[in-house]
Structures are given as C-alpha cells and as structure tokens.
mmCIF file of C-alpha atoms and ligand atoms in Angstrom:
data_model
loop_
_atom_site.group_PDB
_atom_site.id
_atom_site.type_symbol
_atom_site.label_atom_id
_atom_site.label_comp_id
_atom_site.label_asym_id
_atom_site.label_seq_id
_atom_site.Cartn_x
_atom_site.Cartn_y
_atom_site.Cartn_z
ATOM 1 C CA MET M 1 -9.115 4.674 2.014
ATOM 2 C CA PRO M 2 -5.678 5.347 2.643
ATOM 3 C CA ASN M 3 -2.651 3.050 1.835
ATOM 4 C CA PRO M 4 -2.034 0.933 5.808
ATOM 5 C CA PHE M 5 1.446 -0.291 3.952
ATOM 6 C CA ARG M 6 4.570 1.530 5.623
ATOM 7 C CA PRO M 7 7.386 1.524 3.443
ATOM 8 C CA THR M 8 9.633 3.787 6.004
ATOM 9 C CA PHE M 9 12.491 2.828 8.472
ATOM 10 C CA GLY M 10 11.602 3.456 11.818
ATOM 11 C CA ALA M 11 7.590 3.534 11.111
ATOM 12 C CA SER M 12 5.287 0.807 13.145
ATOM 13 C CA PRO M 13 3.627 -1.773 11.109
ATOM 14 C CA ARG M 14 -0.199 -1.576 11.280
ATOM 15 C CA VAL M 15 -0.151 -5.368 11.505
ATOM 16 C CA TRP M 16 2.837 -7.157 13.531
ATOM 17 C CA ALA M 17 4.766 -10.412 12.118
ATOM 18 C CA GLY M 18 6.217 -13.201 14.087
ATOM 19 C CA ARG M 19 8.340 -11.027 17.073
ATOM 20 C CA GLU M 20 5.787 -11.353 19.452
ATOM 21 C CA ALA M 21 8.003 -13.784 21.707
ATOM 22 C CA VAL M 22 10.047 -11.159 22.271
ATOM 23 C CA ILE M 23 7.483 -8.780 22.984
ATOM 24 C CA ASP M 24 5.733 -11.119 25.829
ATOM 25 C CA GLU M 25 9.101 -11.943 27.389
ATOM 26 C CA PHE M 26 9.680 -8.235 27.660
ATOM 27 C CA HIS M 27 6.230 -7.705 29.261
ATOM 28 C CA ARG M 28 7.338 -10.610 32.350
ATOM 29 C CA ALA M 29 10.611 -9.277 32.671
ATOM 30 C CA LEU M 30 8.736 -5.484 33.676
ATOM 31 C CA LYS M 31 6.965 -7.465 35.813
ATOM 32 C CA ASN M 32 9.131 -9.575 37.709
ATOM 33 C CA GLY M 33 10.359 -7.223 39.094
ATOM 34 C CA PRO M 34 14.510 -6.052 39.689
ATOM 35 C CA GLY M 35 16.634 -8.424 38.982
ATOM 36 C CA ASP M 36 15.476 -10.249 36.274
ATOM 37 C CA PRO M 37 18.528 -10.406 33.987
ATOM 38 C CA HIS M 38 15.521 -10.232 30.596
ATOM 39 C CA ARG M 39 15.154 -6.421 31.658
ATOM 40 C CA SER M 40 18.306 -5.617 29.531
ATOM 41 C CA VAL M 41 17.585 -6.894 25.945
ATOM 42 C CA ILE M 42 19.614 -6.232 22.873
ATOM 43 C CA ILE M 43 18.367 -6.418 19.595
ATOM 44 C CA SER M 44 20.408 -6.987 16.549
ATOM 45 C CA GLY M 45 19.866 -8.204 12.380
ATOM 46 C CA SER M 46 20.486 -6.775 9.024
ATOM 47 C CA ARG M 47 19.009 -3.025 8.168
ATOM 48 C CA GLY M 48 15.568 -3.308 6.851
ATOM 49 C CA ILE M 49 15.188 -6.399 9.648
ATOM 50 C CA GLY M 50 12.749 -4.212 12.122
ATOM 51 C CA LYS M 51 14.835 -3.583 14.922
ATOM 52 C CA THR M 52 13.771 -0.390 15.271
ATOM 53 C CA VAL M 53 10.018 -0.892 15.285
ATOM 54 C CA LEU M 54 10.616 -3.679 17.396
ATOM 55 C CA LEU M 55 12.600 -0.943 20.257
ATOM 56 C CA THR M 56 9.837 1.663 20.061
ATOM 57 C CA GLU M 57 7.419 -1.400 20.330
ATOM 58 C CA LEU M 58 9.286 -2.102 23.915
ATOM 59 C CA GLU M 59 9.347 1.612 24.914
ATOM 60 C CA ASP M 60 5.360 0.863 24.707
ATOM 61 C CA GLU M 61 5.385 -1.988 26.602
ATOM 62 C CA ALA M 62 6.893 -0.785 29.269
ATOM 63 C CA LYS M 63 4.780 2.635 28.353
ATOM 64 C CA ARG M 64 1.496 0.718 28.770
ATOM 65 C CA GLN M 65 3.218 -0.382 32.246
ATOM 66 C CA GLY M 66 3.902 3.040 33.293
ATOM 67 C CA TRP M 67 7.070 2.905 33.147
ATOM 68 C CA ILE M 68 9.320 6.233 31.758
ATOM 69 C CA VAL M 69 10.940 5.633 28.517
ATOM 70 C CA VAL M 70 14.614 7.535 28.210
ATOM 71 C CA ARG M 71 15.866 7.211 24.333
ATOM 72 C CA ALA M 72 19.360 7.718 23.371
ATOM 73 C CA SER M 73 20.742 7.172 19.793
ATOM 74 C CA GLY M 74 24.357 5.348 19.266
ATOM 75 C CA ARG M 75 25.230 7.925 16.710
ATOM 76 C CA GLU M 76 25.062 11.283 19.160
ATOM 77 C CA GLY M 77 27.227 11.005 22.575
ATOM 78 C CA MET M 78 24.753 9.237 24.378
ATOM 79 C CA ALA M 79 25.658 8.928 27.621
ATOM 80 C CA GLU M 80 25.480 13.411 27.888
ATOM 81 C CA THR M 81 22.566 13.576 25.964
ATOM 82 C CA LEU M 82 20.640 10.917 28.520
ATOM 83 C CA THR M 83 22.409 13.175 31.576
ATOM 84 C CA ASN M 84 21.948 16.490 30.412
ATOM 85 C CA SER M 85 19.226 16.445 28.403
ATOM 86 C CA ALA M 86 17.114 13.405 28.372
ATOM 87 C CA ILE M 87 16.924 12.371 32.196
ATOM 88 C CA PRO M 88 16.162 15.894 33.146
ATOM 89 C CA GLU M 89 13.159 16.449 30.626
ATOM 90 C CA ALA M 90 11.754 13.464 31.907
ATOM 91 C CA ILE M 91 12.180 14.426 35.419
ATOM 92 C CA GLU M 92 10.655 18.003 34.002
ATOM 93 C CA ARG M 93 7.940 16.148 32.595
ATOM 94 C CA LEU M 94 7.186 14.065 35.556
ATOM 95 C CA ASP M 95 6.806 17.323 37.724
ATOM 96 C CA PRO M 96 6.303 20.599 35.661
ATOM 97 C CA GLU M 97 5.650 22.604 39.266
ATOM 98 C CA SER M 98 9.252 22.076 40.315
ATOM 99 C CA ASP M 99 10.856 25.481 39.882
ATOM 100 C CA ARG M 100 14.325 24.076 40.649
ATOM 101 C CA LYS M 101 16.710 24.731 38.206
ATOM 102 C CA LEU M 102 17.866 21.798 36.202
ATOM 103 C CA THR M 103 21.577 22.310 35.368
ATOM 104 C CA GLY M 104 20.844 19.813 32.348
ATOM 105 C CA PHE M 105 19.051 22.695 31.354
ATOM 106 C CA ASN M 106 21.236 25.235 31.953
ATOM 107 C CA ILE M 107 24.430 24.241 30.009
ATOM 108 C CA ALA M 108 22.507 22.591 26.949
ATOM 109 C CA GLY M 109 22.989 25.063 24.882
ATOM 110 C CA LEU M 110 26.500 26.119 25.820
ATOM 111 C CA GLY M 111 29.412 24.937 23.950
ATOM 112 C CA GLY M 112 32.451 23.992 25.604
ATOM 113 C CA VAL M 113 31.039 22.312 29.106
ATOM 114 C CA ARG M 114 30.547 18.458 27.551
ATOM 115 C CA SER M 115 34.121 18.483 26.691
ATOM 116 C CA GLU M 116 35.180 19.716 30.963
ATOM 117 C CA LEU M 117 33.428 16.519 31.923
ATOM 118 C CA THR M 118 35.940 13.872 32.258
ATOM 119 C CA GLU M 119 34.397 10.016 31.439
ATOM 120 C CA LYS M 120 34.985 9.446 35.045
ATOM 121 C CA ASP M 121 32.772 12.394 36.445
ATOM 122 C CA SER M 122 29.750 11.455 34.148
ATOM 123 C CA THR M 123 29.478 8.165 35.307
ATOM 124 C CA PRO M 124 28.690 9.163 38.933
ATOM 125 C CA ARG M 125 25.762 12.195 37.525
ATOM 126 C CA LEU M 126 24.174 9.710 35.124
ATOM 127 C CA VAL M 127 23.483 7.441 37.988
ATOM 128 C CA THR M 128 22.731 10.846 39.951
ATOM 129 C CA ARG M 129 20.303 11.878 37.557
ATOM 130 C CA LEU M 130 18.557 8.441 36.975
ATOM 131 C CA HIS M 131 18.508 7.820 40.830
ATOM 132 C CA GLU M 132 16.719 11.605 40.979
ATOM 133 C CA LEU M 133 14.081 9.949 38.424
ATOM 134 C CA LEU M 134 13.813 6.854 40.057
ATOM 135 C CA GLY M 135 12.953 8.765 42.898
ATOM 136 C CA LYS M 136 10.090 10.341 41.202
ATOM 137 C CA LEU M 137 8.215 7.257 40.597
ATOM 138 C CA HIS M 138 5.733 4.966 42.478
ATOM 139 C CA GLY M 139 5.614 1.369 41.782
ATOM 140 C CA THR M 140 7.152 1.728 37.873
ATOM 141 C CA GLY M 141 10.529 2.178 36.484
ATOM 142 C CA VAL M 142 12.627 3.137 33.880
ATOM 143 C CA LEU M 143 13.823 2.178 30.383
ATOM 144 C CA LEU M 144 16.527 3.194 28.876
ATOM 145 C CA THR M 145 16.680 2.302 24.928
ATOM 146 C CA ILE M 146 19.199 2.961 22.930
ATOM 147 C CA ASP M 147 19.155 2.653 19.113
ATOM 148 C CA GLU M 148 22.261 2.367 16.322
ATOM 149 C CA VAL M 149 24.065 0.587 19.454
ATOM 150 C CA GLN M 150 26.550 -0.027 16.736
ATOM 151 C CA ASP M 151 27.835 3.014 16.250
ATOM 152 C CA ALA M 152 28.424 4.427 20.070
ATOM 153 C CA ASN M 153 31.568 5.457 21.275
ATOM 154 C CA PRO M 154 32.780 2.429 23.537
ATOM 155 C CA ASP M 155 33.870 4.314 26.164
ATOM 156 C CA GLU M 156 29.898 5.741 26.870
ATOM 157 C CA LEU M 157 28.966 2.459 26.351
ATOM 158 C CA THR M 158 30.776 1.274 29.437
ATOM 159 C CA GLN M 159 29.734 4.489 31.427
ATOM 160 C CA ILE M 160 26.387 3.456 30.760
ATOM 161 C CA ALA M 161 26.659 0.133 31.783
ATOM 162 C CA VAL M 162 28.246 0.661 35.060
ATOM 163 C CA ALA M 163 25.398 3.378 35.433
ATOM 164 C CA TYR M 164 22.703 0.717 34.704
ATOM 165 C CA GLN M 165 24.905 -2.163 36.637
ATOM 166 C CA ASP M 166 25.256 -0.335 39.971
ATOM 167 C CA LEU M 167 21.246 0.528 39.616
ATOM 168 C CA VAL M 168 20.348 -3.163 39.263
ATOM 169 C CA ARG M 169 22.525 -3.509 42.353
ATOM 170 C CA ASP M 170 20.826 -1.518 44.391
ATOM 171 C CA ASP M 171 17.508 -3.378 43.165
ATOM 172 C CA ALA M 172 16.007 -0.283 40.759
ATOM 173 C CA GLU M 173 13.435 -0.682 38.896
ATOM 174 C CA ILE M 174 15.390 -0.629 35.801
ATOM 175 C CA ALA M 175 15.295 -1.491 32.157
ATOM 176 C CA LEU M 176 17.955 -1.281 28.924
ATOM 177 C CA ALA M 177 16.686 -1.948 25.346
ATOM 178 C CA MET M 178 19.415 -1.758 22.564
ATOM 179 C CA ALA M 179 19.610 -2.155 19.215
ATOM 180 C CA GLY M 180 21.814 -2.019 16.116
ATOM 181 C CA LEU M 181 23.668 -4.187 13.320
ATOM 182 C CA THR M 182 24.879 -7.420 14.005
ATOM 183 C CA GLN M 183 28.774 -6.874 13.227
ATOM 184 C CA GLY M 184 28.506 -4.529 15.583
ATOM 185 C CA VAL M 185 26.463 -5.368 18.668
ATOM 186 C CA ASN M 186 28.816 -8.155 18.364
ATOM 187 C CA LYS M 187 31.913 -6.321 18.680
ATOM 188 C CA LEU M 188 30.438 -4.518 21.323
ATOM 189 C CA LEU M 189 29.798 -7.554 22.940
ATOM 190 C CA ASP M 190 33.982 -8.609 22.927
ATOM 191 C CA LEU M 191 34.519 -5.266 24.709
ATOM 192 C CA PRO M 192 36.045 -5.844 27.749
ATOM 193 C CA GLY M 193 33.623 -3.486 30.235
ATOM 194 C CA ALA M 194 31.004 -4.946 28.295
ATOM 195 C CA THR M 195 30.326 -8.233 30.794
ATOM 196 C CA PHE M 196 26.964 -7.371 31.746
ATOM 197 C CA LEU M 197 25.582 -6.920 28.264
ATOM 198 C CA ARG M 198 26.789 -10.451 27.545
ATOM 199 C CA ARG M 199 24.030 -11.762 30.184
ATOM 200 C CA ALA M 200 21.310 -9.491 28.319
ATOM 201 C CA ARG M 201 18.898 -11.200 26.496
ATOM 202 C CA HIS M 202 19.970 -11.020 22.895
ATOM 203 C CA TYR M 203 17.644 -11.036 20.019
ATOM 204 C CA GLU M 204 19.333 -11.605 16.185
ATOM 205 C CA LEU M 205 16.846 -10.558 14.241
ATOM 206 C CA GLY M 206 16.422 -12.787 11.026
ATOM 207 C CA PRO M 207 13.369 -12.870 8.039
ATOM 208 C CA LEU M 208 10.205 -12.964 8.968
ATOM 209 C CA THR M 209 9.097 -16.940 8.077
ATOM 210 C CA LEU M 210 6.898 -16.935 4.371
ATOM 211 C CA ASP M 211 3.671 -17.706 6.065
ATOM 212 C CA SER M 212 4.558 -15.016 8.725
ATOM 213 C CA ALA M 213 4.624 -12.243 5.954
ATOM 214 C CA THR M 214 1.534 -13.425 4.350
ATOM 215 C CA THR M 215 -0.912 -13.330 7.145
ATOM 216 C CA THR M 216 1.058 -9.820 7.247
ATOM 217 C CA LEU M 217 0.119 -9.069 4.367
ATOM 218 C CA LEU M 218 -3.541 -10.318 4.423
ATOM 219 C CA GLN M 219 -4.642 -8.700 7.553
ATOM 220 C CA THR M 220 -2.572 -5.274 7.555
ATOM 221 C CA ALA M 221 -5.184 -4.453 3.939
ATOM 222 C CA GLY M 222 -8.074 -6.610 5.227
ATOM 223 C CA ASP M 223 -8.512 -4.458 8.333
ATOM 224 C CA ALA M 224 -8.337 -1.563 6.056
ATOM 225 C CA GLY M 225 -10.975 -2.819 4.481
ATOM 226 C CA ARG M 226 -9.537 -4.195 1.731
ATOM 227 C CA VAL M 227 -8.833 -8.030 0.555
ATOM 228 C CA PHE M 228 -5.678 -9.282 -0.411
ATOM 229 C CA GLU M 229 -6.294 -12.139 -2.258
ATOM 230 C CA LEU M 230 -4.283 -15.344 -0.941
ATOM 231 C CA ASP M 231 -2.633 -15.997 -4.280
ATOM 232 C CA ALA M 232 -1.781 -12.939 -4.231
ATOM 233 C CA ALA M 233 -0.414 -12.347 -0.988
ATOM 234 C CA GLN M 234 1.560 -15.225 -1.161
ATOM 235 C CA ALA M 235 3.060 -14.600 -4.145
ATOM 236 C CA ALA M 236 3.783 -11.004 -3.079
ATOM 237 C CA SER M 237 5.649 -13.020 0.325
ATOM 238 C CA ARG M 238 7.490 -14.853 -2.165
ATOM 239 C CA ILE M 239 8.859 -11.808 -3.106
ATOM 240 C CA THR M 240 9.815 -10.422 0.040
ATOM 241 C CA GLN M 241 11.703 -13.162 1.523
ATOM 242 C CA GLY M 242 10.538 -12.720 4.678
ATOM 243 C CA TYR M 243 11.892 -9.375 4.931
ATOM 244 C CA PRO M 244 9.958 -6.399 6.746
ATOM 245 C CA TYR M 245 10.670 -3.764 4.509
ATOM 246 C CA LEU M 246 9.610 -5.535 1.420
ATOM 247 C CA VAL M 247 6.669 -7.011 2.999
ATOM 248 C CA GLN M 248 5.734 -3.256 3.591
ATOM 249 C CA LEU M 249 6.871 -1.803 0.191
ATOM 250 C CA VAL M 250 5.538 -4.969 -1.891
ATOM 251 C CA GLY M 251 2.134 -4.416 0.094
ATOM 252 C CA TYR M 252 1.659 -0.511 -0.690
ATOM 253 C CA LEU M 253 2.420 -0.686 -4.404
ATOM 254 C CA ALA M 254 0.134 -3.473 -4.726
ATOM 255 C CA TRP M 255 -2.370 -1.625 -2.812
ATOM 256 C CA GLU M 256 -1.445 1.646 -4.958
ATOM 257 C CA GLU M 257 -2.060 -0.502 -8.295
ATOM 258 C CA ALA M 258 -4.493 -2.320 -7.626
ATOM 259 C CA ASP M 259 -8.691 -0.761 -7.940
ATOM 260 C CA GLY M 260 -10.280 -2.687 -5.333
ATOM 261 C CA PRO M 261 -9.185 -6.638 -4.148
ATOM 262 C CA ILE M 262 -5.711 -6.743 -4.044
ATOM 263 C CA THR M 263 -5.038 -9.628 -7.088
ATOM 264 C CA LEU M 264 -2.406 -11.268 -8.732
ATOM 265 C CA ASP M 265 -1.840 -9.404 -11.427
ATOM 266 C CA ALA M 266 -1.233 -6.067 -9.493
ATOM 267 C CA VAL M 267 1.075 -8.366 -7.468
ATOM 268 C CA GLU M 268 2.916 -9.174 -10.261
ATOM 269 C CA ALA M 269 2.841 -5.096 -11.847
ATOM 270 C CA VAL M 270 4.495 -4.255 -9.164
ATOM 271 C CA ARG M 271 7.099 -6.259 -8.243
ATOM 272 C CA GLY M 272 10.321 -4.522 -10.475
ATOM 273 C CA GLU M 273 8.926 -1.085 -9.357
ATOM 274 C CA ALA M 274 9.431 -2.579 -5.614
ATOM 275 C CA ILE M 275 13.220 -4.092 -6.673
ATOM 276 C CA ALA M 276 13.710 -1.207 -7.891
ATOM 277 C CA ARG M 277 12.809 1.435 -5.289
ATOM 278 C CA LEU M 278 14.509 -1.270 -2.349
ATOM 279 C CA GLY M 279 17.457 -0.415 -4.777
ATOM 280 C CA THR M 280 17.639 3.357 -4.388
ATOM 281 C CA GLN M 281 16.036 3.222 -0.546
ATOM 282 C CA VAL M 282 18.897 0.690 0.844
ATOM 283 C CA HIS M 283 20.859 -1.135 -1.370
ATOM 284 C CA GLN M 284 21.987 2.411 -2.728
ATOM 285 C CA PRO M 285 23.102 4.534 0.095
ATOM 286 C CA SER M 286 24.825 1.424 1.671
ATOM 287 C CA LEU M 287 26.848 1.143 -0.980
ATOM 288 C CA ARG M 288 27.457 4.663 -1.189
ATOM 289 C CA ASP M 289 31.077 4.632 0.751
ATOM 290 C CA VAL M 290 32.432 1.069 -0.265
ATOM 291 C CA PRO M 291 35.970 1.310 -1.270
ATOM 292 C CA PRO M 292 36.673 -0.092 -4.934
ATOM 293 C CA ARG M 293 38.582 -3.315 -3.570
ATOM 294 C CA GLN M 294 35.557 -4.039 -1.126
ATOM 295 C CA ARG M 295 33.190 -2.918 -4.895
ATOM 296 C CA GLU M 296 35.184 -5.756 -7.278
ATOM 297 C CA TYR M 297 34.163 -8.267 -4.077
ATOM 298 C CA LEU M 298 30.654 -7.674 -4.651
ATOM 299 C CA ASP M 299 30.267 -7.558 -7.782
ATOM 300 C CA ALA M 300 32.197 -10.294 -8.618
ATOM 301 C CA MET M 301 29.814 -12.413 -6.169
ATOM 302 C CA ALA M 302 26.820 -10.912 -8.226
ATOM 303 C CA HIS M 303 28.217 -12.049 -11.344
ATOM 304 C CA ILE M 304 29.388 -15.742 -9.156
ATOM 305 C CA GLU M 305 25.530 -15.525 -8.155
ATOM 306 C CA ALA M 306 24.220 -15.432 -11.839
ATOM 307 C CA GLN M 307 26.057 -17.924 -12.917
ATOM 308 C CA THR M 308 25.181 -20.953 -10.826
ATOM 309 C CA GLY M 309 22.002 -20.032 -9.620
ATOM 310 C CA ARG M 310 23.650 -20.158 -6.035
ATOM 311 C CA ALA M 311 22.268 -17.475 -3.184
ATOM 312 C CA GLN M 312 25.848 -18.891 -1.260
ATOM 313 C CA ILE M 313 28.977 -18.055 -3.086
ATOM 314 C CA THR M 314 32.033 -20.338 -2.142
ATOM 315 C CA SER M 315 35.557 -18.145 -1.404
ATOM 316 C CA LYS M 316 37.034 -20.701 -3.818
ATOM 317 C CA ASP M 317 35.179 -18.861 -6.905
ATOM 318 C CA LEU M 318 35.934 -15.404 -6.013
ATOM 319 C CA GLY M 319 39.286 -16.277 -5.637
ATOM 320 C CA VAL M 320 38.960 -17.601 -9.162
ATOM 321 C CA ALA M 321 37.180 -14.557 -10.384
ATOM 322 C CA LEU M 322 38.952 -12.077 -8.572
ATOM 323 C CA ASP M 323 42.097 -14.014 -9.505
ATOM 324 C CA ARG M 324 43.700 -13.342 -5.790
ATOM 325 C CA PRO M 325 44.283 -16.275 -3.821
ATOM 326 C CA SER M 326 41.178 -16.875 -1.788
ATOM 327 C CA THR M 327 42.918 -15.728 1.580
ATOM 328 C CA SER M 328 44.043 -12.840 0.765
ATOM 329 C CA LEU M 329 40.339 -12.391 0.279
ATOM 330 C CA SER M 330 39.484 -12.530 4.406
ATOM 331 C CA ASP M 331 40.284 -8.613 5.025
ATOM 332 C CA THR M 332 37.888 -7.516 2.502
ATOM 333 C CA ARG M 333 35.597 -10.198 3.840
ATOM 334 C CA GLY M 334 35.562 -9.217 6.739
ATOM 335 C CA LYS M 335 34.649 -5.469 6.367
ATOM 336 C CA LEU M 336 32.033 -6.491 4.452
ATOM 337 C CA ILE M 337 30.519 -8.117 6.926
ATOM 338 C CA GLU M 338 31.170 -4.933 8.800
ATOM 339 C CA ARG M 339 29.139 -3.336 7.054
ATOM 340 C CA ASP M 340 26.155 -5.619 6.757
ATOM 341 C CA LEU M 341 26.426 -5.755 3.109
ATOM 342 C CA ILE M 342 27.315 -9.672 3.261
ATOM 343 C CA VAL M 343 27.131 -12.113 5.540
ATOM 344 C CA PRO M 344 28.573 -16.210 6.587
ATOM 345 C CA ALA M 345 26.787 -19.132 4.523
ATOM 346 C CA GLY M 346 28.072 -21.736 5.964
ATOM 347 C CA TRP M 347 31.830 -23.388 5.584
ATOM 348 C CA GLY M 348 33.961 -20.710 3.512
ATOM 349 C CA GLU M 349 30.937 -19.314 1.725
ATOM 350 C CA VAL M 350 29.160 -15.871 1.881
ATOM 351 C CA GLU M 351 25.831 -14.582 1.002
ATOM 352 C CA PHE M 352 24.028 -11.215 0.593
ATOM 353 C CA ALA M 353 22.909 -9.265 3.686
ATOM 354 C CA GLN M 354 20.037 -8.288 1.731
ATOM 355 C CA PRO M 355 17.150 -9.477 -1.139
ATOM 356 C CA TYR M 356 18.222 -8.605 -4.409
ATOM 357 C CA LEU M 357 21.600 -7.318 -3.629
ATOM 358 C CA GLY M 358 22.683 -8.688 -6.266
ATOM 359 C CA GLU M 359 20.703 -8.231 -8.956
ATOM 360 C CA TYR M 360 21.083 -4.370 -8.012
ATOM 361 C CA LEU M 361 24.828 -4.379 -8.719
ATOM 362 C CA ARG M 362 24.250 -6.040 -11.854
ATOM 363 C CA ASN M 363 21.975 -3.762 -13.438
ATOM 364 C CA GLN M 364 24.769 -1.139 -12.011
ATOM 365 C CA GLN M 365 26.814 -2.798 -14.261
ATOM 366 C CA LYS M 366 25.418 -2.363 -17.449
ATOM 367 C CA PRO M 367 25.876 0.232 -19.346
ATOM 368 C CA ARG M 368 23.668 2.827 -19.169
ATOM 369 C CA ARG M 369 21.102 3.598 -21.833
ATOM 370 C CA ILE M 370 21.254 7.231 -22.188
ATOM 371 C CA SER M 371 18.252 8.997 -23.739
HETATM 372 N N1 ADP X 401 7.652 -7.461 12.476
HETATM 373 C C1 ADP X 401 7.267 -6.760 11.747
HETATM 374 N N2 ADP X 401 6.035 -7.113 11.057
HETATM 375 C C2 ADP X 401 5.846 -6.120 9.855
HETATM 376 N N3 ADP X 401 6.730 -4.799 9.537
HETATM 377 C C3 ADP X 401 7.405 -4.782 10.066
HETATM 378 C C4 ADP X 401 8.050 -5.738 10.718
HETATM 379 N N4 ADP X 401 9.480 -5.098 10.993
HETATM 380 C C5 ADP X 401 9.371 -3.964 10.507
HETATM 381 N N5 ADP X 401 8.727 -4.026 9.348
HETATM 382 C C6 ADP X 401 8.407 -2.652 8.540
HETATM 383 O O1 ADP X 401 10.114 -3.164 8.243
HETATM 384 C C7 ADP X 401 10.334 -1.907 8.091
HETATM 385 C C8 ADP X 401 11.788 -1.618 8.347
HETATM 386 O O2 ADP X 401 12.038 -1.638 9.744
HETATM 387 P P1 ADP X 401 12.827 -0.712 10.769
HETATM 388 O O3 ADP X 401 12.278 -1.470 12.345
HETATM 389 O O4 ADP X 401 13.008 0.248 10.492
HETATM 390 O O5 ADP X 401 13.973 -1.894 10.476
HETATM 391 P P2 ADP X 401 15.688 -1.700 10.781
HETATM 392 O O6 ADP X 401 15.478 -0.595 12.074
HETATM 393 O O7 ADP X 401 16.057 -2.765 11.326
HETATM 394 O O8 ADP X 401 16.619 -0.752 9.660
HETATM 395 C C9 ADP X 401 9.983 -0.907 8.135
HETATM 396 O O9 ADP X 401 9.275 -0.318 7.250
HETATM 397 C C10 ADP X 401 8.684 -1.221 9.094
HETATM 398 O O10 ADP X 401 7.383 -0.574 9.223
HETATM 399 MG MG1 MG X 402 16.339 1.548 12.467
#
C-alpha cells in the first residue's frame, strides 16, 4: 500500500483537518451571486500552516461549481501574467476553435513588450481581458487566485484590486482569493489602495487542534487500509503541535516505520527523524539569509527557552542575554516577525513561529562532531 501521507509543500492532504468552515463559506458566497462580500478571501499564516492547499481547495470548490480558475503568483509579475497569459489561455481553452489570434500569445515570448506597458495602460487591459473571458461563460464565473501575495509588487496588486472592483461594480461573476505570510499580508492591507482588500474575508490560519490532528492521522491511515492505533495517533499529534506540515511528516515516517498497524513504538522511533527533517526542509531554508544581528537574537531566544522551559520569551530576558537595552531590540524583533521566524506573544513577549525552531538553533550551536 502506498504511503498516504503527503509531507510536501503545496501537496493537498488526503484527509482535511479543521478548515471546513472556510470552504463552506466560500461555497455559499459563490452560490449567492455577485456582490457577496465573501467572494474575496485572504488567507494568511505561517509557513507550513496550509495556505497553499487551502487556496487549491477553494479553486476546486469553484471548479465544482463550473467556474474558471485563473492563477497567479505574487512572485512573478501578476498583473502581466494574468493579462498576457493566464486569462488568454483560459479563453483559448474555452474556445479552442476560434482562429482569432490573441495578442497575449503573440507577444508572450518577446522581451521588451512588458516594459512598454505603463501601469495605467494595463489596468484597463486586465479589465478588458476579464470581460472577454466572462463573456464566454454562461451562469458561472471567474476565480482569480494569487499565492505568495506577501511578495507581490504593491502597484500590481493595486491594478488587480482596481480591475476587480470595476467588475464587482458591474455585477460580474468574479471572485478573488489570495494567500500569503501573515506579516506581509498585513502590510498589504495597510496600503492606501487596498481599501477593498480590507473588506475581504480574512482568515488567519493557526495550528490544528490536537484532536483534529489526531483524527487526521487516524483517518488518513485508515482510509489507506492501515490502523493507526489511538494512543500512537495521540502521541504523534502531540509531537506535531498541530502544525499541518508535521502532521503529514510524522504520519509519513510512522507509516514507513511500522510493518502493520502503526503503534506507539513506531511513532516514538521516528520522532527524532521527523524533527530533523523539519529542520532541513523548513528551518534551514528560512534561516539562510538571516543577518548576524537577527541570528544573535534568535540564538538568545533559543537559549532562554531552554533555560526557562517557556516558549514565550520576554524582551527583558532578551535584553539581559544580549547585553543591550531592550528598547534597542525592537527593530530586530520587527524584522524577524516580518520573516515569519517569530511571532508576538502577549505583552512584550515573543515566541518562535514554527515548532522546534529553538531546538534546531540550539543544535546548530553545538560543535559538530566530524568522524
Ligand atoms: N488542513 C490540513 N489537514 C491536513 N494536512 C494539511 C492541512 N493543511 C495543510 N496540510 C499539509 O501541510 C503541508 C503544508 O501545506 P501548505 O499549504 O503547502 O503550507 P503553506 O502554503 O502555508 O506553507 C502539506 O504537506 C499539506 O498537505
Ligand atoms: Mg504555500
């Protein structure tokens, strides 16, 4: 039997935990017709919390209702991609017979065209394109999705916002769903042109409850024909701390470890390996470009966490550990929050944004033994 767990970013889980409300609400918004405010959705949260797969799930929901989905990423020129390739391609798919040449196709491969388009030019072009696509649909609509929106160019986002608002005003069947890291999304919401984004339905994804993580483990294994023993699933769920990526990872490794039913022994045997893989897959890349001053701050947090046994670290303790007045640390703190490495936790306190980051940092500090 193939392993049913999917510890891969962007890979939809076999069994969904705890996000049904979001999907239900979106389902209703699409049914309700133009003007339903929940047709624009923003999903934010930390790395590995399940933003991309939820966005995919919203896309699937739209497709089930016969909608056309057009996808862009904040990491590429979004407005340009939508206008010149994603939307023309969607039109082409609907209308393969047409021999009309789409300008978007013709210019797609040519350099230089992009730079000739001023921003003022491309908003109406985006609206025109969307109108063109909407005109081909009967009784359904178009969902635009944008992942990694924290990396989006604010001007482009404004263009999309303006185009979207134009269409909403015309009662067009259009919806918009975006996903990104918490801090980046909050910054976008503060942009002057983003008034309409502030009216979107905003979901901040947090960890799963341990019950819901346990259920996911039991059911994912069960559906694939193997028993995940209850005490084993509960122990596994505690290891994951409800962090969705870890749910898939621990499940995956425990499945590999066990021969038949997944037992507590199997779970305990893979705990270390799961945390080590989390380190190489998540922590290591997220720490790669961290400058020394921010790294010192993180290392101090890791150290204090081990000493006090508390996840929440006070700025006072940090000030003492780093031998600097705690007020002078707020800049570093802000930058680390922006990087999604730490999160504010209560008054003047911070904690790590992902589980086991402190442990990872402490292991890095130990001298490496070379054999
Ligand atoms: N609700 C959920 N239930 C079970 N597993 C989930 C859930 N959401 C996400 N996952 C798993 O977590 C991992 C990370 O999801 P992803 O959407 O790529 O995170 P993000 O985009 O927030 O970084 C994937 O392996 C995915 O299958
Ligand atoms: Mg993602």
